[in-house]
Coordinates of C-alpha atoms and ligand atoms in Angstrom, one line a residue:
X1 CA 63.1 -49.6 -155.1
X2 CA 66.0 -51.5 -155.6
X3 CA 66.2 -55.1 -156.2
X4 CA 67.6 -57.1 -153.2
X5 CA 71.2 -58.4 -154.0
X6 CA 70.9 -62.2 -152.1
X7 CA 67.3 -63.0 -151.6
X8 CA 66.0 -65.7 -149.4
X9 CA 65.3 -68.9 -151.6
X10 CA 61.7 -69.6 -151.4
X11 CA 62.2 -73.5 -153.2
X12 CA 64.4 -76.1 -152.5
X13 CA 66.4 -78.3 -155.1
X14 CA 66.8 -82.1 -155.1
X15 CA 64.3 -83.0 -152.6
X16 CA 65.4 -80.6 -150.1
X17 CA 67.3 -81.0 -146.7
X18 CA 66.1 -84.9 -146.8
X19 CA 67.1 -85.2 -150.3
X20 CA 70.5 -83.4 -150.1
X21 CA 71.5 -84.7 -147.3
X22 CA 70.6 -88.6 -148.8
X23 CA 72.8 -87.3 -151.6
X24 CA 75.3 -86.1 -149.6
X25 CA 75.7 -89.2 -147.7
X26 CA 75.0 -92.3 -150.1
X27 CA 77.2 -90.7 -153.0
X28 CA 80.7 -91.3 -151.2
X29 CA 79.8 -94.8 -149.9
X30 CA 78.7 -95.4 -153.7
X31 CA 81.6 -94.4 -154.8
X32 CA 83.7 -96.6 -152.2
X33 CA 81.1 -99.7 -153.2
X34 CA 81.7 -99.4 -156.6
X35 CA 84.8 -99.8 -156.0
X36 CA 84.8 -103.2 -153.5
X37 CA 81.8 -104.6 -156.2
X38 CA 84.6 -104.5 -158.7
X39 CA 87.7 -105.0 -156.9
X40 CA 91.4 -104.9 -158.3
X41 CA 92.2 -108.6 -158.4
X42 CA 89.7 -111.5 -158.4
X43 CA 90.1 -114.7 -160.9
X44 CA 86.5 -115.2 -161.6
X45 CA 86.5 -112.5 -164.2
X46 CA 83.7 -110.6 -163.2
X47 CA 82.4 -107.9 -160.6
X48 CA 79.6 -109.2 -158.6
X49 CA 77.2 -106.9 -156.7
X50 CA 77.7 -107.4 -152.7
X51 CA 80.0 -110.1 -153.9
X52 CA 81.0 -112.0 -150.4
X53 CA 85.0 -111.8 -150.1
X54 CA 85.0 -108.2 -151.1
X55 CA 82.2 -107.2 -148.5
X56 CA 83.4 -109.5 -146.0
X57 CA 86.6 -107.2 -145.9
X58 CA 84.9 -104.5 -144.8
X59 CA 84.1 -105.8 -141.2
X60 CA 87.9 -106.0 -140.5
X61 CA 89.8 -103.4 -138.4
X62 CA 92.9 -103.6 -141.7
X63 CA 89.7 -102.5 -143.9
X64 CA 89.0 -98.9 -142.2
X65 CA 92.9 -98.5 -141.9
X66 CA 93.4 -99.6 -145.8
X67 CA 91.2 -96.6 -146.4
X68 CA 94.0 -93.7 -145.8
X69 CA 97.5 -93.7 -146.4
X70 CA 99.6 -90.4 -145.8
X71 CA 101.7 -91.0 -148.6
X72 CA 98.6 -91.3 -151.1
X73 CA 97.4 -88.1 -148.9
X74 CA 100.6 -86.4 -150.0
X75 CA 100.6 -87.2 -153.5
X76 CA 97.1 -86.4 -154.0
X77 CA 97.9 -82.5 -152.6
X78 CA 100.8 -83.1 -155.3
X79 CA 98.5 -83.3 -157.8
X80 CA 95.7 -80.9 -156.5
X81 CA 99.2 -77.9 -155.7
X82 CA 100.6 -79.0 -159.4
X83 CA 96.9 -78.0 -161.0
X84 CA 97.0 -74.9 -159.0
X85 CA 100.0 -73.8 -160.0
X86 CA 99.8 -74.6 -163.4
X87 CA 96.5 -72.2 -163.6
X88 CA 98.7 -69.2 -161.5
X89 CA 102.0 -69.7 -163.7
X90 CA 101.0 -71.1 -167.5
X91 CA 100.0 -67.4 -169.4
X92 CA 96.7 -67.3 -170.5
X93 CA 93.8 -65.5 -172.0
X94 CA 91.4 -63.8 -169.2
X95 CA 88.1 -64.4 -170.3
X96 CA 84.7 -62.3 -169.3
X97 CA 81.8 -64.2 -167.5
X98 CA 78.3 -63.5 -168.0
X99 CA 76.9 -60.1 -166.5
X100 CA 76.1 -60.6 -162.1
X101 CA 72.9 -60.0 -160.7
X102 CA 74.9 -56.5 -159.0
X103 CA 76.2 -55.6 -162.7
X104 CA 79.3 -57.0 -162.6
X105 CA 81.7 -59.4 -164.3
X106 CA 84.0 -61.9 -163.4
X107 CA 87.1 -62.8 -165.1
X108 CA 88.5 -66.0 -165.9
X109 CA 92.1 -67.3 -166.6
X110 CA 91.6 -69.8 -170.0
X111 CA 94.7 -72.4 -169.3
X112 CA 92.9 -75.5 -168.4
X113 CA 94.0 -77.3 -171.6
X114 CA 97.5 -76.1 -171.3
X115 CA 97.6 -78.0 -167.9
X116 CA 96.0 -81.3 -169.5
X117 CA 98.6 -81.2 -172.1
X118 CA 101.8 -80.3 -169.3
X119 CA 100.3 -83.5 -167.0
X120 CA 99.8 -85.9 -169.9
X121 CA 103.4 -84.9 -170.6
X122 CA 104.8 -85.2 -167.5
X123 CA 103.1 -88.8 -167.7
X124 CA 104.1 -90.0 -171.0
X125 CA 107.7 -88.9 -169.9
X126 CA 107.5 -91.4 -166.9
X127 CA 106.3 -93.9 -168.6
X128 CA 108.8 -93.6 -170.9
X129 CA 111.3 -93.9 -168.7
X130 CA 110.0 -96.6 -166.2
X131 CA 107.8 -98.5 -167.9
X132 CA 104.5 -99.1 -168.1
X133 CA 105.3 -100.4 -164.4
X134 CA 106.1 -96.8 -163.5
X135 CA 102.9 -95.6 -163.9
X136 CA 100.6 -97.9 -161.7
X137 CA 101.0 -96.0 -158.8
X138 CA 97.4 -94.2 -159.0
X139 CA 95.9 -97.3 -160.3
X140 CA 97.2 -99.8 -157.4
X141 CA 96.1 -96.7 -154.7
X142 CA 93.1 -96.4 -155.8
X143 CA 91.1 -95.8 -152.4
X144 CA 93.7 -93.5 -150.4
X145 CA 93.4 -91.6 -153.0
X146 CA 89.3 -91.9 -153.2
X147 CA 89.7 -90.8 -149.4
X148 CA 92.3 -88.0 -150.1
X149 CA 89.8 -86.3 -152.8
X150 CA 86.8 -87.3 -150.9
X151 CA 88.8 -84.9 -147.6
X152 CA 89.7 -82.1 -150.3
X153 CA 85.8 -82.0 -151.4
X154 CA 84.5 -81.5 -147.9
X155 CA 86.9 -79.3 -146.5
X156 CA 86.4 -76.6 -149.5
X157 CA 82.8 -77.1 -148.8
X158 CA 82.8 -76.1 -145.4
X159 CA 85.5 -73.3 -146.1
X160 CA 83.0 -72.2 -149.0
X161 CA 79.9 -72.6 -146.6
X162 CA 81.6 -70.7 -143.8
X163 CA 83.1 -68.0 -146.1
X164 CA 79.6 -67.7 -147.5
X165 CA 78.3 -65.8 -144.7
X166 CA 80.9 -62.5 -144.9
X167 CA 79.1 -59.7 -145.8
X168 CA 79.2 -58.6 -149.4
X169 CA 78.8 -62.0 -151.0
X170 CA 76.7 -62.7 -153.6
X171 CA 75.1 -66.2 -152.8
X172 CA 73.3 -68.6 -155.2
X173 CA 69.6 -67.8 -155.8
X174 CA 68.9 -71.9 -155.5
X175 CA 71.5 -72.0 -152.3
X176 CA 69.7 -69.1 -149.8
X177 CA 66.8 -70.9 -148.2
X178 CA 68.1 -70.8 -144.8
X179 CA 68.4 -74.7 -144.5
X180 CA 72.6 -75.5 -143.7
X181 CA 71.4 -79.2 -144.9
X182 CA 70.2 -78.1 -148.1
X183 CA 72.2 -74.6 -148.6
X184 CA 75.9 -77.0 -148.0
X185 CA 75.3 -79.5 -150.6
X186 CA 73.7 -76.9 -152.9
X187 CA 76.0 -74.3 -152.2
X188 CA 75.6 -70.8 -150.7
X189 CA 77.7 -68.8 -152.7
X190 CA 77.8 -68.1 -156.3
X191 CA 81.9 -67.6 -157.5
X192 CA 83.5 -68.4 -154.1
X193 CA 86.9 -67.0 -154.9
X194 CA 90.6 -66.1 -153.2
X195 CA 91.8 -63.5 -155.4
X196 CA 91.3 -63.7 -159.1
X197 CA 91.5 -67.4 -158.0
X198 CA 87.7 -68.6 -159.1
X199 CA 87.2 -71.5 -156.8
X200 CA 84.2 -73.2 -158.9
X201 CA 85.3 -73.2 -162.6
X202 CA 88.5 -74.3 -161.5
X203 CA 87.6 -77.4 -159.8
X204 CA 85.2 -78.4 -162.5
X205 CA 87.8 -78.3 -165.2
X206 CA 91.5 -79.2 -163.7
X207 CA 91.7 -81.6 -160.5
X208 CA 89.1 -83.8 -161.5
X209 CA 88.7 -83.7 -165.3
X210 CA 92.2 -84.1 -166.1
X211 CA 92.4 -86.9 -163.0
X212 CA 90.0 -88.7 -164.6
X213 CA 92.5 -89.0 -167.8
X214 CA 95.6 -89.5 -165.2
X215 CA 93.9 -92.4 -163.7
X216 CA 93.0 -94.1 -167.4
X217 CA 96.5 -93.7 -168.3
X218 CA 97.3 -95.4 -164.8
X219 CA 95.0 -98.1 -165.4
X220 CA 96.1 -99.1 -168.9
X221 CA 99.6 -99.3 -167.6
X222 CA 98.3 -101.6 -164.9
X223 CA 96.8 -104.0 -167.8
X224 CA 99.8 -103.6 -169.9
X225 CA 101.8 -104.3 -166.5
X226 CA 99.9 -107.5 -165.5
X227 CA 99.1 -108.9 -169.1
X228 CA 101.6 -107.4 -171.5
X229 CA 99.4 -106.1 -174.2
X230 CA 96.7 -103.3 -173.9
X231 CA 93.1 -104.7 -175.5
X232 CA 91.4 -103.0 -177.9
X233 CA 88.8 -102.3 -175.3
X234 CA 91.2 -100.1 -173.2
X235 CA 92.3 -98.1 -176.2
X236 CA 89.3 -97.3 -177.1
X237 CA 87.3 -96.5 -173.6
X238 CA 90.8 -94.7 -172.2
X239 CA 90.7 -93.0 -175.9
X240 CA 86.9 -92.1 -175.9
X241 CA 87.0 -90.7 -172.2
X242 CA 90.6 -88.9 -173.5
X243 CA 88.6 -87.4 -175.8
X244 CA 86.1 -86.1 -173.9
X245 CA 88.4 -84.4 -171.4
X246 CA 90.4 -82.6 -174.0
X247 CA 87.2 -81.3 -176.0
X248 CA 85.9 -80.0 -172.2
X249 CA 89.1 -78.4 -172.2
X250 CA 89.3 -77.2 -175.7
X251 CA 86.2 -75.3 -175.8
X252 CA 87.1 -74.0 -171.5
X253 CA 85.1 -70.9 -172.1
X254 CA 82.1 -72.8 -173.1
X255 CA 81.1 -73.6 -169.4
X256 CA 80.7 -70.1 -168.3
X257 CA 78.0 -69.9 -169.9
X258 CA 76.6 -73.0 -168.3
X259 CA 74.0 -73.8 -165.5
X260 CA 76.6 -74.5 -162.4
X261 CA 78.4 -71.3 -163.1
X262 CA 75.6 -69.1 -164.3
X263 CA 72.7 -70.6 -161.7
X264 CA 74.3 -72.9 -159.0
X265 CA 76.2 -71.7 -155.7
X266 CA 79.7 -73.7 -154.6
X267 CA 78.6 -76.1 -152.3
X268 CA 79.4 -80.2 -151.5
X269 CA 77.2 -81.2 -154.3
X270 CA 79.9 -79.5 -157.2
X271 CA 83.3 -80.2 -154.7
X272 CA 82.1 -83.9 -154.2
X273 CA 81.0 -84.0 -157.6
X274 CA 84.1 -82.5 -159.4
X275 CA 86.6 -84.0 -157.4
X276 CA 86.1 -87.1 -156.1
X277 CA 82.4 -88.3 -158.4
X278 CA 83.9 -87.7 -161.7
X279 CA 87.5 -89.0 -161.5
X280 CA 86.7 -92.2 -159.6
X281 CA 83.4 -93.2 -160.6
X282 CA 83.9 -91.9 -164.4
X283 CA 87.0 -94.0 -164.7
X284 CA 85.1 -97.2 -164.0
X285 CA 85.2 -98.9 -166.9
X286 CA 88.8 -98.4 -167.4
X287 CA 89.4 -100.0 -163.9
X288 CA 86.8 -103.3 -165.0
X289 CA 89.4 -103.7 -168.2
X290 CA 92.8 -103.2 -166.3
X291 CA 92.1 -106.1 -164.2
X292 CA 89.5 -108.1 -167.1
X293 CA 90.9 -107.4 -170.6
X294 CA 87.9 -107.7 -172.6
X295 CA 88.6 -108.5 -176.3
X296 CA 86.0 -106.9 -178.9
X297 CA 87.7 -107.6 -182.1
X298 CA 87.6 -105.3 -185.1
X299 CA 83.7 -105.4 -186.0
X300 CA 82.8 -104.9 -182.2
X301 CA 85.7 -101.7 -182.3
X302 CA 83.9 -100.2 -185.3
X303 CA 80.5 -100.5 -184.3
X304 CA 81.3 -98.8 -181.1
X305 CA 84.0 -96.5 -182.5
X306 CA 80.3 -95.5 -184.7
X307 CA 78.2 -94.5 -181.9
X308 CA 80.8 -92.7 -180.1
X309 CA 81.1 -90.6 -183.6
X310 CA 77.7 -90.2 -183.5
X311 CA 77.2 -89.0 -180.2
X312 CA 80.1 -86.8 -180.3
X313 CA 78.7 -85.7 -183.2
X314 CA 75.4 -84.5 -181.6
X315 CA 77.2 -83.5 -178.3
X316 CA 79.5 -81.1 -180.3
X317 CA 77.1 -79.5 -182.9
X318 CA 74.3 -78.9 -180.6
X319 CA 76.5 -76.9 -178.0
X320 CA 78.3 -75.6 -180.1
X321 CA 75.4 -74.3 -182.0
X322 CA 73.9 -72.5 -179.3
X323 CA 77.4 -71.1 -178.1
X324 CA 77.7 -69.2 -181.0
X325 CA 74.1 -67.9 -181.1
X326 CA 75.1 -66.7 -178.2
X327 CA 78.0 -65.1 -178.7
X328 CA 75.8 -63.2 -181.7
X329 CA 76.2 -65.3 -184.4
X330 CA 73.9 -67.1 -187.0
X331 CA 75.8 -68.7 -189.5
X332 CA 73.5 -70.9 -190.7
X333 CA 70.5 -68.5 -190.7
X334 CA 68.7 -70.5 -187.8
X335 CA 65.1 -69.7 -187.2
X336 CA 64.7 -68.0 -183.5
X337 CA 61.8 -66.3 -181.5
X338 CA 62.6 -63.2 -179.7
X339 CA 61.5 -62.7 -175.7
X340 CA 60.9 -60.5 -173.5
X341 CA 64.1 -60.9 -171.3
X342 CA 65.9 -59.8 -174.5
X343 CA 67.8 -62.8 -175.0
X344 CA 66.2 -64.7 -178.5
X345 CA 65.7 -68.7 -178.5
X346 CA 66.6 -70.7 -181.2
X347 CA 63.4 -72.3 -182.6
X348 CA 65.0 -74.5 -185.7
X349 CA 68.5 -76.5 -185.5
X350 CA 69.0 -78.9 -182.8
X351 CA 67.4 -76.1 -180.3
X352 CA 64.3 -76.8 -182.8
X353 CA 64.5 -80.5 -182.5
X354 CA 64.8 -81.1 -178.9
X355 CA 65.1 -78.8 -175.5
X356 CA 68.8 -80.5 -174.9
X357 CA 70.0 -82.3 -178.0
X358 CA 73.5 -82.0 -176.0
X359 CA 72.4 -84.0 -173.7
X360 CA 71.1 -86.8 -176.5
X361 CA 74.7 -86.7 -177.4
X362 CA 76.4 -87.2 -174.7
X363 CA 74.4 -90.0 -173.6
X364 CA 74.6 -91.5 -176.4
X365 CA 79.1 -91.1 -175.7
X366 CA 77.8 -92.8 -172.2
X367 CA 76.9 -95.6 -173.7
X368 CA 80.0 -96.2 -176.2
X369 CA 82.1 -96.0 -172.8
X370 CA 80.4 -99.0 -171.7
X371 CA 79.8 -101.3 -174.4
X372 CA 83.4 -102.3 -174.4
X373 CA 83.5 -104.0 -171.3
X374 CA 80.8 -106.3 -172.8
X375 CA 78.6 -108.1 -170.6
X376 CA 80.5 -109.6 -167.8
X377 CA 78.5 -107.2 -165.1
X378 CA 76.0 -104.4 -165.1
X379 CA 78.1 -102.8 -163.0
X380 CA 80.3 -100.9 -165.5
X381 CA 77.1 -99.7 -167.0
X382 CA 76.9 -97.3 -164.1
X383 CA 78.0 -94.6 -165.4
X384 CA 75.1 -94.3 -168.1
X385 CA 72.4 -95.2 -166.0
X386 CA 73.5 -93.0 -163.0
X387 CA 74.2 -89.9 -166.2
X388 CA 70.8 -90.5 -167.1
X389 CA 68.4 -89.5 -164.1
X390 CA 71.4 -87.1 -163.5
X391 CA 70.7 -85.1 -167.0
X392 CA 67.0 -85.9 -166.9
X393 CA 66.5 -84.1 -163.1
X394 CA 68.9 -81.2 -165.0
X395 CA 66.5 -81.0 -167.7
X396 CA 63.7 -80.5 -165.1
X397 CA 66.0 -77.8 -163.2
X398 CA 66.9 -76.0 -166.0
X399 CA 62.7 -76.0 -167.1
X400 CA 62.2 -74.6 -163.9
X401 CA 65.3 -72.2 -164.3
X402 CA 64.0 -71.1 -167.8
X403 CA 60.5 -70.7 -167.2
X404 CA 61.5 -68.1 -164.4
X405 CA 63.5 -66.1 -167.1
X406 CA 61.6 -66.8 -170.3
X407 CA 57.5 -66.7 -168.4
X408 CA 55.4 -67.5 -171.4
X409 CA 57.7 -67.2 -173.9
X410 CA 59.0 -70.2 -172.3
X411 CA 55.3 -71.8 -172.6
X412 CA 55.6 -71.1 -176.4
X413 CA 59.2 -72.5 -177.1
X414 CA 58.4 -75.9 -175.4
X415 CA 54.9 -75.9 -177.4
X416 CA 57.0 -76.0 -180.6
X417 CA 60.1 -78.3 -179.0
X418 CA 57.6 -80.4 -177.0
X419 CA 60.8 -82.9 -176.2
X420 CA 63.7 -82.7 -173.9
X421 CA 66.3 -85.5 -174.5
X422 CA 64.6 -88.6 -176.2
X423 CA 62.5 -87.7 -179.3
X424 CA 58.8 -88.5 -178.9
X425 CA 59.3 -89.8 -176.0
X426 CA 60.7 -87.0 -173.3
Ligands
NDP1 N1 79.6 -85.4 -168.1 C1 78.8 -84.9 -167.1 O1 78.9 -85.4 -166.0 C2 77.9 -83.8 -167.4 C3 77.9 -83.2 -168.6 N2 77.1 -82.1 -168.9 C4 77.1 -81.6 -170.2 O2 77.2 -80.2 -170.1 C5 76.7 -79.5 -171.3 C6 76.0 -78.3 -170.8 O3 74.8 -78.7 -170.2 P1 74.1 -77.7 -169.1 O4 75.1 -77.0 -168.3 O5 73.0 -78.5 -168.4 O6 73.4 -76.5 -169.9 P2 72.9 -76.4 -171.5 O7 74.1 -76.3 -172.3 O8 71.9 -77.5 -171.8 O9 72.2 -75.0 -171.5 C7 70.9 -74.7 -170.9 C8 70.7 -73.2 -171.1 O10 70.8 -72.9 -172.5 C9 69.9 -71.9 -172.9 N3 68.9 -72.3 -173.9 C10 68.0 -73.3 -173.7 N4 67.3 -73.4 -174.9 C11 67.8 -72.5 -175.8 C12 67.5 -72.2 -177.1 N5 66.5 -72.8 -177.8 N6 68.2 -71.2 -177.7 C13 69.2 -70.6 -177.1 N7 69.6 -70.9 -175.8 C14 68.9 -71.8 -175.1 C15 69.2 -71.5 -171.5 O11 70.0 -70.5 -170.9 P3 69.9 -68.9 -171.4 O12 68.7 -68.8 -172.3 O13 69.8 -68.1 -170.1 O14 71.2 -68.6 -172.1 C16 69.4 -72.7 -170.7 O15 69.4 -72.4 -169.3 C17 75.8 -80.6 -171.9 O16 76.3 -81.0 -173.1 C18 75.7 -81.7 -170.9 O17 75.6 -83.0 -171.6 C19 76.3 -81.6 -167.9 C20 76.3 -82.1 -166.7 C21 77.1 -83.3 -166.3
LIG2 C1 74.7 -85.9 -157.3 C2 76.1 -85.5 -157.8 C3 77.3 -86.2 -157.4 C4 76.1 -84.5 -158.6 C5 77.4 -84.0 -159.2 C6 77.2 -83.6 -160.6 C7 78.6 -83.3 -161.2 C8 79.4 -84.6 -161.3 C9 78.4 -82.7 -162.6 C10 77.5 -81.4 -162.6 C11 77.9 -80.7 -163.9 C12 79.1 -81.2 -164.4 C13 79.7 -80.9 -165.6 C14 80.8 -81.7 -166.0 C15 81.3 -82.8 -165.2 C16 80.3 -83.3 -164.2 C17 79.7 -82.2 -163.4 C18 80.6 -81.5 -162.5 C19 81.6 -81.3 -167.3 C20 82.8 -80.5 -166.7 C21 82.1 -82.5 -168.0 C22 82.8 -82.2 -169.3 C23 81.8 -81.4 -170.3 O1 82.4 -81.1 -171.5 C24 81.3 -80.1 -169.6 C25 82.4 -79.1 -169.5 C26 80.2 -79.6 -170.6 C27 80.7 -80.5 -168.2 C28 80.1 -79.3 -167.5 C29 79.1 -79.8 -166.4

C-alpha cells in the first residue's frame, strides 16, 4: 500500500493553537517594545523597562501614525526587490537538497554570499561618498521599517497558507493538523516556491540576515554621526554579528540540511522570524551603543574578543563536523553507531560529547554580543536569554523529530550522550 504523500498531523508544536497564536501575537509587539524600552535618544544613558516618556508616547494619535511611512515602505521593497534580484541575476552554483518524502529533489541557487558582499559594497560606496551621515537612513527609520518588514512577513504567510491548499503540494509533516491557528504560524507547506524561486531558504538567508548587517553598519554610522568616533564596543559587536552573517553565508548549503528546511513547513513563525525577528531584534545591541557608546578598553576587548573565539570555535567545528559526516566523510576517524534508518550517528567528537555542541557555541557567541554594552540595562541581554529557551525547545523538537526516525537507536545514542547543550547539566 502506498504511503500517504501529506498526512494529517496527529501533534501539535509550540503549545498548539493557544501557544502559536500567543507567539504569533506577543513577538511583534516585543519587537516594537524593545524598541520604545530602548529608544533612539534619551540623556540618562540607559534603557529602562516600561520607562514613562517612551510609554507615554504610545497613547498619542502622532504614535500609531509614526508607525508607517510610505517612503520607509518603499525603500524597504528596495531592499527586499534588490535581494531578489541579486539571487535571479548573480551566477551561481545549483545545489541538490535532501531526498522528498515523494522521491524527489529540490534545487537550490548558492549566491547568498555574493549578495552580502554586492550590498556591503553598495554601502561602503555610500558611505564613502556621504559620510558616515549618509548612511543613517535605516538607523534614524528604524520602526517604518520594523512595520514594512513586519507587512512583508504576514503577507507571504497568508500567500503561503492560501497557496498551501492547491492540490499537489507537499505540506509540512508538523504543519497538517487541520488547525489554521496552529498550521499558519507553523506553516502548511514544505518548499513553498514560484518557479525555481524557493520561498523559504531564501528568506532565511538574504532579506533578513544580510539586513541585520545593513542595519549595524547604519547604526555605527549613527554613533560616528552623533559622537565622532566609533567605540571599541561597536566594532566589536557590529564585527562579531558581521561575522556571523558572512560565516551563515559562507557555508549557504549547510542549512539544507537543517531542521526548518528538512522538517518545518513555510508559515508566520519562519516569515516573522526571518524577516522582521532576526534583523531588528538581533541588531539590538548595536542600536544600545549608537545612541550610549560604551567604552570597554583593551582588557575588556580581549576578554570578550576570547569568548567569541571560543564560541565560534565550538559553533564552527561541531557543524561542521557533522556536515561532513554527512556528506560521507570521516577524516578524523570518528567513532559512530549505525541504525536502522540507514543513516549512522556519530558517537565520539562533539556529536559524542553533547546532543548539540552547535548550539553550546553559539550561545556562548550570544553572550560575547552582549557583554559589550556592559551593564547599563538587562535589556540588551535579550537576545541571549530569548536564544536560549529558543534553542532549548529546538533541542526538545528535534528529540522528538529524531526519536521518530532513529526509534531505539535513538534511546541508545542519548544513553551514551546523556546531554544536550550544557554538560552535566542538560
Ligand atoms: N541564530 C539563530 O537564531 C539560530 C541559529 N541556529 C543554529 O543553526 C545551527 C543548526 O541547528 P539546527 O537547525 O537546530 O540543527 P542541527 O544542526 O543541530 O542538526 C540536528 C540534526 O542533526 C542530525 N544529528 C543529530 N545528532 C547527530 C549525530 N550524533 N551524528 C550525525 N547527525 C546527527 C539529526 O538529523 P539527521 O540524522 O536526520 O541528519 C538532527 O535532526 C546550529 O548551530 C544552531 O545554533 C538555529 C536556530 C536559530
Ligand atoms: C518564535 C520565533 C520568532 C521563532 C523564529 C525563529 C527564527 C528566528 C530562527 C529559526 C531558525 C533560524 C536560523 C537562523 C536565523 C534564525 C532562525 C530563522 C540562521 C539562518 C542564523 C545563521 C546561522 O548560521 C544558521 C544558518 C545556522 C541559522 C539557521 C537557522
Amino acid at each position: 500500500m502506498t504511503k500517504e504523500l501529506n498526512p494529517k498531523t496527529k501533534e501539535y508544536s509550540f503549545f498548539g493553537p493557544i501557544g502559536t497564536g500567543a507567539i504569533t501575537i506577543l513577538t511583534p509587539v516585543i519587537t516594537y517594545l524593545l524598541y520604545y524600552a530602548c529608544p533612539n535618544s534619551y540623556d540618562d544613558g540607559t534603557c529602562k523597562l516600561l520607562q514613562k516618556p517612551a510609554l507615554g508616547r504610545l497613547a498619542g494619535s502622532d504614535f500609531w501614525y509614526s508607525l508607517f511611512t510610505l517612503e520607509a515602505f518603499a525603500v524597504y521593497l528596495a531592499w527586499y526587490a534588490f535581494t531578489v534580484f541579486a539571487w535571479a541575476i548573480i551566477p551561481a552554483q545549483w545545489v541538490r537538497g535532501t531526498q522528498l518524502r515523494d522521491g524527489s529533489y529540490k534545487y537550490y541557487k548558492m549566491n547568498a554570499l555574493a549578495t552580502l558582499l554586492m550590498a556591503t559594497g553598495l554601502a561602503a560606496g555610500q558611505i564613502l561618498r556621504a559620510g558616515p551621515e549618509g548612511f543613517t537612513y535605516f538607523a534614524d527609520n528604524w520602526i517604518p521599517l520594523l512595520t514594512a518588514s513586519l507587512v512583508m512577513s504576514i503577507a507571504q504567510s497568508v500567500f503561503c497558507y492560501v497557496s498551501s491548499f492547491t492540490q499537489g503540494k507537499l505540506l509540512a509533516l508538523g504543519g497538517n493538523t487541520g488547525n489554521c491557528v496552529h498550521d499558519f504560524f507553523i506553516g502548511r507547506e514544505l518548499n513553498p516556491s514560484i518557479g525555481s524561486f524557493d520561498i523559504k531558504t531564501f528568506n532565511e538567508l538574504r532579506p533578513g540576515l544580510i539586513l541585520w548587517w545593513i542595519l549595524d553598519i547604519s547604526l555605527a554610522c549613527r554613533q560616528l554621526a552623533t559622537f565622532g568616533q566609533l567605540t571599541d564596543s561597536m566594532i566589536l559587536v557590529v564585527a562579531f554579528h558581521g561575522w556571523y552573517v558572512f560565516d551563515a553565508l559562507y557555508n549557504e548549503s549547510i542549512i539544507l540540511t537543517q531542521m526548518d528546511i528538512v522538517h518545518d513547513g513555510f508559515g508566520y513563525m519562519l516569515a516573522f522570524g526571518d524577516l522582521t525577528w532576526v534583523p531588528f531584534t538581533y541588531s539590538l545591541q548595536a542600536r544600545f551603543l549608537a545612541y550610549h557608546p560604551n567604552i570597554l578598553g583593551p582588557s575588556g576587548s580581549a576578554a570578550i574578543a576570547a569568548l567569541q573565539l571560543l564560541g565560534y570555535y565550538i559553533f564552527r567545528t561541531s557543524n561542521a563536523e557533522k556536515n561532513e559526516f554527512r556528506n560521507g566523510k570521516n577524516p578524523k576517524n570518528l567513532q559512530y553507531m549505525q541504525t536502522k534508518r540507514g543513516t549512522k550517528l556519530l558517537t565520539s567528537g562533539w556529536w559524542g560529547t553533547l546532543r548539540h555542541p552547535n548550539y553550546l557555541g553559539d550561545l556562548i557567541m550570544a553572550l560575547a554580543w552582549s557583554l559589550p554594552t556592559g551593564s547599563l540595562t538587562p535589556l540588551t541581554y535579550f537576545y541571549p536569554a530569548y536564544f536560549t529557551v529558543l534553542l532549548i525547545h529546538r533541542a526538545l523538537r528535534d528529540d522528538a523529530h529524531c526519536r521518530e526516525k532513529y526509534g531505539d537507536d535513538w534511546n541508545a545514542y542519548v544513553e551514551k550522550v546523556p546531554y544536550c547543550i550544557f554538560p552535566y547539566v542538560f
